[in-house]
Coordinates of C-alpha atoms and ligand atoms in Angstrom, one line a residue:
M1 CA -13.6 -33.3 -13.7
L2 CA -12.7 -29.6 -14.2
E3 CA -14.0 -29.3 -17.8
G4 CA -14.5 -25.7 -18.8
K5 CA -13.1 -24.3 -15.6
K6 CA -10.6 -21.4 -15.8
I7 CA -7.7 -21.7 -13.5
L8 CA -5.0 -19.1 -12.9
L9 CA -1.9 -20.7 -11.5
G10 CA 0.5 -18.4 -9.7
I11 CA 4.1 -19.5 -9.1
T12 CA 6.5 -17.7 -6.8
A13 CA 10.2 -18.2 -6.1
S14 CA 10.5 -21.4 -4.2
I15 CA 12.3 -24.7 -4.7
A16 CA 8.8 -26.3 -4.6
A17 CA 8.0 -24.7 -7.9
Y18 CA 9.1 -27.9 -9.7
K19 CA 5.8 -29.4 -8.3
S20 CA 3.8 -26.7 -10.0
I21 CA 4.6 -28.4 -13.3
L22 CA 2.9 -31.5 -12.1
L23 CA 0.0 -29.6 -10.7
L24 CA -0.4 -27.8 -14.1
R25 CA -0.4 -31.2 -15.9
L26 CA -3.1 -32.5 -13.5
L27 CA -5.2 -29.5 -14.1
V28 CA -4.9 -29.6 -17.8
K29 CA -5.6 -33.4 -17.8
S30 CA -8.8 -32.8 -15.8
G31 CA -10.1 -30.5 -18.6
A32 CA -9.4 -27.1 -17.1
E33 CA -8.0 -24.1 -19.0
V34 CA -4.9 -22.9 -17.2
K35 CA -3.0 -19.7 -17.4
V36 CA 0.2 -19.3 -15.5
I37 CA 1.5 -16.2 -13.9
M38 CA 4.9 -16.0 -12.2
T39 CA 6.9 -13.7 -10.1
P40 CA 10.1 -12.6 -11.8
G41 CA 12.1 -14.6 -9.2
A42 CA 10.1 -17.8 -10.0
K43 CA 11.8 -18.0 -13.4
D44 CA 15.0 -19.1 -11.6
F45 CA 13.2 -22.2 -10.3
V46 CA 11.0 -23.3 -13.2
S47 CA 11.2 -22.6 -16.9
P48 CA 8.4 -20.4 -18.4
L49 CA 8.8 -22.3 -21.7
V50 CA 7.8 -25.6 -20.0
L51 CA 4.8 -23.9 -18.3
A52 CA 3.7 -22.2 -21.6
T53 CA 4.0 -25.5 -23.5
L54 CA 2.0 -27.5 -21.0
S55 CA -0.7 -24.9 -20.5
G56 CA -0.9 -23.9 -24.1
N57 CA -1.0 -20.3 -23.0
E58 CA 1.6 -17.6 -22.8
V59 CA 3.1 -17.3 -19.3
V60 CA 2.6 -13.8 -17.8
I61 CA 5.5 -12.4 -15.7
D62 CA 6.7 -9.0 -16.6
I63 CA 5.1 -5.9 -15.1
Q64 CA 7.1 -3.7 -17.6
N65 CA 5.5 -5.2 -20.6
D66 CA 2.6 -2.9 -21.7
N67 CA 0.4 -5.7 -23.1
Q68 CA 0.7 -7.8 -20.0
W69 CA 0.2 -4.9 -17.6
A70 CA -3.1 -4.1 -19.3
N71 CA -4.2 -7.6 -18.6
H72 CA -4.0 -7.8 -14.8
V73 CA -7.5 -6.9 -14.0
M74 CA -8.8 -9.1 -16.8
L75 CA -6.8 -12.1 -15.6
G76 CA -8.2 -11.8 -12.1
R77 CA -11.7 -11.6 -13.5
W78 CA -11.2 -14.3 -16.1
A79 CA -10.3 -17.0 -13.5
D80 CA -12.7 -19.2 -11.6
I81 CA -10.0 -19.7 -9.1
F82 CA -6.5 -18.3 -8.5
V83 CA -4.2 -20.9 -7.1
I84 CA -0.8 -19.7 -5.8
A85 CA 1.4 -22.7 -5.5
P86 CA 4.0 -22.4 -4.2
L87 CA 3.5 -19.4 -2.0
S88 CA 6.9 -18.1 -0.9
C89 CA 7.5 -16.3 2.4
N90 CA 8.3 -13.2 0.4
T91 CA 5.1 -13.1 -1.6
L92 CA 3.1 -14.0 1.5
A93 CA 4.5 -11.0 3.3
K94 CA 3.8 -8.8 0.3
M95 CA 0.2 -10.1 -0.1
A96 CA -0.4 -9.5 3.6
S97 CA 0.7 -5.9 3.4
G98 CA -0.9 -5.1 0.1
L99 CA 2.3 -4.5 -1.9
C100 CA 2.0 -4.5 -5.6
D101 CA 5.5 -4.6 -7.2
N102 CA 5.0 -7.4 -9.6
L103 CA 2.2 -8.6 -11.9
L104 CA 1.3 -11.6 -9.7
L105 CA 0.6 -9.2 -6.8
A106 CA -1.4 -6.8 -9.1
V107 CA -3.5 -9.7 -10.2
Y108 CA -4.0 -10.9 -6.7
L109 CA -5.2 -7.5 -5.6
S110 CA -7.6 -7.3 -8.5
A111 CA -8.9 -10.9 -8.4
T112 CA -12.6 -11.4 -7.9
C113 CA -12.5 -15.2 -7.7
P114 CA -11.6 -17.4 -4.8
V115 CA -7.9 -17.5 -4.0
I116 CA -6.1 -20.5 -2.5
A117 CA -2.4 -20.6 -1.6
A118 CA -0.1 -23.5 -0.9
P119 CA 2.9 -22.2 1.2
A120 CA 6.4 -23.7 0.8
M121 CA 9.3 -22.6 3.0
D122 CA 11.9 -23.9 5.5
E123 CA 10.6 -24.9 8.9
D124 CA 12.2 -22.0 10.8
M125 CA 10.6 -19.6 8.4
W126 CA 7.3 -21.4 8.6
R127 CA 7.3 -21.3 12.4
H128 CA 8.4 -17.6 12.6
A129 CA 6.0 -15.3 14.3
T130 CA 6.0 -13.0 11.3
T131 CA 5.0 -15.8 9.0
K132 CA 2.2 -16.9 11.4
R133 CA 1.0 -13.3 11.6
N134 CA 1.0 -12.9 7.8
L135 CA -0.9 -16.2 7.3
T136 CA -3.5 -15.1 9.8
L137 CA -3.9 -11.8 8.0
L138 CA -4.4 -13.6 4.6
Q139 CA -6.9 -16.0 6.2
K140 CA -8.8 -13.1 7.6
D141 CA -8.8 -11.6 4.1
G142 CA -10.6 -14.8 2.9
I143 CA -7.6 -16.6 1.3
D144 CA -7.7 -20.4 1.7
I145 CA -4.3 -21.3 3.0
L146 CA -3.5 -25.0 2.5
P147 CA -1.6 -26.8 5.3
V148 CA 2.1 -27.6 4.7
N149 CA 3.5 -31.2 4.8
K150 CA 6.3 -32.5 6.9
G151 CA 9.3 -34.0 5.2
E152 CA 12.6 -33.2 3.4
L153 CA 13.0 -29.4 2.8
G154 CA 15.0 -27.5 0.3
S155 CA 17.6 -26.7 2.9
G156 CA 18.3 -30.4 3.4
L157 CA 16.7 -30.4 6.8
T158 CA 13.6 -32.3 7.6
G159 CA 10.5 -30.7 9.1
E160 CA 7.4 -28.8 8.4
G161 CA 7.1 -26.5 5.4
R162 CA 6.9 -28.7 2.4
M163 CA 4.3 -27.6 -0.1
Q164 CA 1.3 -30.0 -0.4
E165 CA 1.6 -32.5 -3.1
P166 CA -0.1 -31.6 -6.5
E167 CA -2.8 -34.3 -5.9
Q168 CA -3.7 -32.7 -2.5
I169 CA -3.9 -29.3 -4.1
M170 CA -6.0 -30.7 -6.9
K171 CA -8.5 -32.1 -4.4
K172 CA -8.9 -28.7 -2.8
I173 CA -9.5 -27.1 -6.2
I174 CA -12.1 -29.7 -7.0
Q175 CA -13.8 -29.1 -3.7
I176 CA -14.0 -25.4 -4.3
I177 CA -14.9 -25.2 -8.0
G178 CA -15.5 -28.7 -9.1
G179 CA -19.2 -28.3 -8.7
F180 CA -19.6 -31.8 -7.5
K181 CA -18.6 -33.7 -4.4
L182 CA -16.0 -36.5 -4.5
L183 CA -18.3 -39.0 -2.8
S184 CA -21.6 -38.1 -4.5
G185 CA -23.6 -41.3 -5.2
K186 CA -21.7 -43.3 -2.5
K187 CA -23.6 -44.9 0.3
V188 CA -21.7 -44.9 3.6
L189 CA -22.7 -46.6 6.8
I190 CA -21.0 -45.5 10.0
T191 CA -21.5 -46.9 13.5
A192 CA -20.9 -44.7 16.5
G193 CA -20.8 -44.8 20.3
P194 CA -21.1 -47.5 22.9
T195 CA -23.5 -50.3 23.3
H196 CA -25.3 -51.2 26.5
E197 CA -25.5 -54.8 27.6
H198 CA -28.3 -55.3 30.1
I199 CA -27.9 -57.1 33.4
D200 CA -31.4 -56.5 34.4
P201 CA -34.1 -53.8 33.7
V202 CA -32.1 -51.2 35.7
R203 CA -28.4 -52.0 35.1
F204 CA -26.1 -52.4 32.2
I205 CA -22.4 -52.6 31.3
S206 CA -20.9 -50.3 28.8
N207 CA -17.7 -48.3 28.0
H208 CA -16.6 -44.7 27.8
S209 CA -17.3 -44.1 24.1
T210 CA -19.2 -40.9 23.4
G211 CA -19.6 -41.3 19.7
K212 CA -17.8 -38.1 18.8
M213 CA -15.5 -39.7 16.3
G214 CA -18.3 -41.6 14.6
L215 CA -20.4 -38.4 14.3
A216 CA -17.4 -36.4 13.0
L217 CA -17.0 -39.0 10.3
A218 CA -20.7 -38.8 9.5
E219 CA -20.4 -35.0 9.1
Q220 CA -17.4 -35.2 6.9
F221 CA -18.6 -38.0 4.7
N222 CA -21.9 -36.0 4.4
N223 CA -19.8 -32.9 3.4
A224 CA -18.1 -35.0 0.8
G225 CA -21.4 -35.8 -0.8
A226 CA -22.0 -39.3 0.4
E227 CA -25.4 -40.7 1.5
V228 CA -24.7 -41.4 5.1
L229 CA -26.5 -43.7 7.5
V230 CA -25.4 -43.7 11.2
I231 CA -26.2 -46.6 13.4
A232 CA -25.5 -45.3 16.9
G233 CA -25.4 -46.6 20.4
P234 CA -27.6 -45.1 23.1
G235 CA -27.4 -41.3 23.7
V236 CA -25.5 -40.6 20.5
S237 CA -27.2 -38.4 17.9
S238 CA -26.1 -36.0 15.3
S239 CA -27.2 -32.3 15.3
L240 CA -27.2 -32.4 11.5
N241 CA -29.8 -33.8 9.3
I242 CA -28.1 -37.2 8.9
S243 CA -30.2 -40.4 8.9
T244 CA -29.6 -42.1 12.2
I245 CA -30.9 -45.3 13.7
N246 CA -30.3 -45.7 17.5
V247 CA -29.8 -49.1 19.0
L248 CA -29.0 -50.3 22.5
S249 CA -27.1 -53.5 22.5
A250 CA -24.4 -55.2 20.4
E251 CA -27.0 -57.7 19.2
Q252 CA -29.3 -54.8 18.0
M253 CA -26.3 -53.1 16.3
Y254 CA -25.4 -56.4 14.6
N255 CA -28.9 -56.8 13.3
E256 CA -29.3 -53.2 12.0
V257 CA -25.8 -53.2 10.4
M258 CA -26.2 -56.6 8.7
S259 CA -29.6 -55.7 7.4
K260 CA -28.3 -52.6 5.7
A261 CA -24.8 -53.8 4.7
S262 CA -25.4 -55.1 1.2
E263 CA -26.5 -51.6 0.0
Q264 CA -23.4 -49.9 1.2
D265 CA -20.3 -48.8 -0.7
V266 CA -18.3 -48.1 2.5
I267 CA -18.9 -49.3 6.1
I268 CA -17.0 -47.8 9.0
M269 CA -17.2 -49.5 12.3
A270 CA -16.3 -46.7 14.7
A271 CA -18.6 -47.9 17.4
A272 CA -17.1 -49.4 20.6
V273 CA -19.2 -52.6 20.5
A274 CA -19.3 -54.7 23.7
D275 CA -17.3 -57.9 23.3
Y276 CA -19.4 -59.7 25.9
T277 CA -23.0 -59.6 27.0
F278 CA -24.9 -61.3 29.7
L279 CA -25.9 -64.9 29.1
H280 CA -29.0 -64.7 31.2
P281 CA -30.1 -61.0 31.5
G282 CA -32.8 -60.8 34.2
N283 CA -36.2 -59.3 33.4
K284 CA -36.6 -58.4 37.0
K285 CA -34.2 -56.3 39.1
I286 CA -31.6 -58.5 40.7
K287 CA -31.9 -58.2 44.5
K288 CA -29.0 -57.8 46.8
K289 CA -28.4 -61.0 48.7
D290 CA -25.0 -62.8 49.0
S291 CA -21.7 -61.0 49.6
S292 CA -20.7 -61.7 46.0
L293 CA -22.5 -62.1 42.8
T294 CA -21.4 -64.0 39.7
L295 CA -22.9 -63.2 36.3
E296 CA -22.0 -65.3 33.3
L297 CA -21.0 -63.4 30.1
T298 CA -21.0 -64.7 26.6
K299 CA -19.3 -63.3 23.5
T300 CA -21.2 -60.9 21.3
K301 CA -21.2 -61.4 17.5
D302 CA -18.2 -59.6 15.9
I303 CA -20.0 -57.3 13.5
L304 CA -16.8 -56.2 11.6
K305 CA -15.8 -59.8 11.2
A306 CA -19.2 -60.8 9.9
L307 CA -19.1 -57.9 7.4
G308 CA -15.6 -59.0 6.3
T309 CA -17.0 -62.5 5.6
S310 CA -19.9 -61.3 3.6
K311 CA -18.2 -58.3 1.9
K312 CA -19.6 -57.6 -1.5
K313 CA -17.3 -56.8 -4.5
G314 CA -15.9 -53.3 -4.4
Q315 CA -17.2 -52.6 -0.9
L316 CA -14.8 -50.9 1.5
L317 CA -14.7 -52.0 5.2
I318 CA -13.0 -49.7 7.7
G319 CA -12.6 -50.7 11.3
F320 CA -11.1 -49.1 14.4
A321 CA -8.7 -50.7 16.9
L322 CA -8.6 -49.2 20.3
E323 CA -5.5 -50.5 22.0
T324 CA -3.7 -49.9 25.2
N325 CA -0.5 -51.8 24.2
N326 CA 1.0 -53.5 21.2
G327 CA -1.1 -51.2 18.9
E328 CA 0.7 -51.8 15.6
A329 CA 0.7 -55.6 16.0
N330 CA -2.9 -55.7 17.1
A331 CA -4.1 -53.4 14.3
K332 CA -2.3 -55.6 11.7
E333 CA -3.9 -58.7 13.2
K334 CA -7.4 -57.1 13.1
L335 CA -6.9 -56.0 9.5
K336 CA -6.3 -59.6 8.5
S337 CA -8.6 -61.5 10.8
K338 CA -11.6 -59.2 10.0
N339 CA -10.9 -59.0 6.3
A340 CA -11.0 -55.2 6.5
D341 CA -9.6 -52.8 4.0
C342 CA -8.3 -50.4 6.6
I343 CA -7.9 -50.4 10.4
I344 CA -7.6 -47.1 12.2
L345 CA -5.5 -47.5 15.2
N346 CA -6.3 -45.4 18.2
S347 CA -3.8 -45.8 21.0
L348 CA -4.8 -44.9 24.5
E349 CA -1.1 -44.5 25.1
D350 CA -1.3 -41.2 23.2
T351 CA -2.4 -38.3 25.3
S352 CA -5.5 -36.2 24.4
S353 CA -6.6 -39.1 22.2
G354 CA -9.6 -41.5 22.5
F355 CA -12.9 -41.5 24.4
G356 CA -14.4 -38.1 25.1
Y357 CA -11.6 -35.9 23.8
D358 CA -12.2 -33.5 20.9
T359 CA -8.8 -34.5 19.5
N360 CA -7.5 -37.8 18.2
K361 CA -4.2 -39.3 17.0
I362 CA -4.6 -42.1 14.5
T363 CA -2.5 -44.4 12.4
A364 CA -4.2 -46.0 9.4
F365 CA -3.2 -49.6 8.4
L366 CA -4.2 -50.3 4.8
K367 CA -4.8 -53.7 3.2
N368 CA -2.0 -53.0 0.7
G369 CA 0.5 -52.8 3.5
T370 CA 0.7 -49.0 3.7
I371 CA 0.9 -47.5 7.1
V372 CA -0.2 -43.8 7.4
P373 CA 0.5 -42.0 10.7
F374 CA -1.2 -38.8 11.5
E375 CA -0.6 -36.0 13.9
L376 CA -2.8 -35.2 16.9
K377 CA -5.7 -33.3 15.4
S378 CA -9.3 -32.3 16.1
K379 CA -11.7 -35.2 15.5
M380 CA -13.3 -33.3 12.6
E381 CA -9.8 -33.0 10.9
V382 CA -9.2 -36.7 11.6
A383 CA -12.5 -37.5 10.0
N384 CA -11.5 -35.5 7.0
D385 CA -8.3 -37.4 6.7
I386 CA -10.3 -40.7 6.8
V387 CA -12.6 -39.3 4.0
N388 CA -9.5 -38.6 1.9
L389 CA -8.1 -42.1 2.6
T390 CA -11.4 -43.6 1.7
I391 CA -11.4 -41.7 -1.6
E392 CA -7.9 -43.0 -2.4
M393 CA -8.9 -46.6 -1.5
I394 CA -12.0 -46.3 -3.8
N395 CA -9.9 -45.0 -6.6
E396 CA -7.4 -47.8 -6.1
K397 CA -10.2 -50.4 -6.2
N398 CA -11.6 -49.0 -9.4
Ligands
CTP401 N1 -16.2 -54.7 16.6 C1 -17.4 -55.2 16.1 N2 -18.1 -56.1 16.8 C2 -17.7 -56.5 18.0 C3 -16.6 -55.9 18.6 C4 -15.8 -55.0 17.8 O1 -17.7 -54.9 14.9 N3 -18.5 -57.3 18.7 C5 -15.4 -53.8 15.7 C6 -15.2 -52.4 16.3 O2 -16.3 -51.5 16.0 C7 -13.9 -52.0 15.7 C8 -13.2 -53.3 15.5 O3 -14.2 -54.3 15.6 O4 -14.1 -51.4 14.4 C9 -12.1 -53.6 16.6 O5 -12.7 -53.4 17.9 P1 -11.8 -53.6 19.1 O6 -12.7 -53.5 20.3 O7 -10.6 -52.8 19.0 O8 -11.3 -55.1 19.0 P2 -11.9 -56.5 19.2 O9 -12.1 -57.1 17.8 O10 -13.2 -56.4 20.0 O11 -10.8 -57.3 20.0 P3 -10.2 -56.9 21.4 O12 -11.3 -56.3 22.2 O13 -9.7 -58.2 21.9 O14 -9.0 -56.0 21.1

C-alpha cells in the first residue's frame, strides 16, 4: 500500500507513545521505509532500541551528536511525509512558536514534505485556550492536525484527548501519500431526498427530507475514489459532477434502484421513501365538494427490503432509520428484517439532527452486533464516518 514511500515518524513525550510502536509496525508492513525521530523526553516512554529494531533504521534523538545534527535538513527533505504521533502539549507549543531546542523541532522547521500530527494529552490540557490557540496556529501553518479520540486517558480520567488509533493514523497517511484512493474501483449507489406521491396532477404528499445527507455521502464516497451513482428524489441535485438520476415517486425510485442494484458493491438507502402512496391517483384535479374527503393509500414497495432479499455476494447494504422513539430497538429490528449490513440510526429526539439541518448525530448498528455511536457533527463529517465504516465492513467481508 505504501511501497517505496518514505515516512518520518516523530515521537514526543506522551504516554500515547506506546501506540507509535504499533503505528511503526503498520507502516513497515505496508511497505514504507520509516525513520524515527524522538524528542529526548520521549525516551522515557518508549525504547529507542525497539523503534530502531522495528524500523531497521537508527533512531535520531540527540541534537548534540554532530553526525545527527548535520542530518536534520536532509531528513526533512528525505521524507514524503512527517508524521508526529503523539504530539505532546509541549512540542505543540514549541512548534507553534517556532522554537528549535531539539532535533525533532529542527527537522520540523526544515521539512519540505506534508506534516501531520496526532495530539495526545489530558482533557483539561486539550480544552485549554492556549492549546486551542496553538492548534489553530499550526493549522494555519498548513499542518494537518488529526482529531483526538474520547476515552480513558493517561491520568486515569475519561474524556477527550486520546491519540487516534494507529489504524486511523494509517488511513490518513494513505489518503495523503498513498497515491490511490481507498474505494477506487468500487461502485456505490446512494439514494437521497424525499419522494412525491401524487394525489392528482397538482397535489402530492411527501416529507421534509432535503437530501443533504445523501448528497454529503455522494461527495465523500466520490472523494474516496468510488464510482458513485445518486438516485435522488425531486429537487435534489449535487453541485458536483456526480452521476444523478432524478425520480419522483417511491415506485420510480424502486424501479431505478432495482435496475442498477446488481452492478453495485455498496448501496446506501439514505432517501426518505414514502411508505404509502395513493391507490387511485387522479389524472384530473380533484374538485372541492363534500366537507370531508377520504383517499385510500396503499403500501409502497420497500426498496431496502427488496435489495436485502436479492443481495449479491459481497455486496454491502446500508439503510437509515429515522425514529422519533425506541430508536435502538427499531434500528436493530430494521437491520434484521431488511437483511442490511448496517443501519444508521437518526433520532429526531436529538437536537440539530435530521431533516434540513447541516449537522447530524448518528449511531451505526452493524450486522456483527457492533454499535458505533457518533457525536453531533456536520453532515460532511458524518458522511466521512460512514465512508470509513464502509471501508471497515468491506475489509471484514474480504
Ligand atoms: N426504505 C425503503 N423503501 C421504502 C421505505 C423505506 O427502501 N418504501 C428504506 C429507507 O430508505 C431507509 C430504511 O428503509 O433506509 C428505513 O426507512 P424508515 O422510514 O426509517 O423505516 P420503514 O422501513 O419505512 O419503517 P417505519 O416507517 O415503520 O419506521
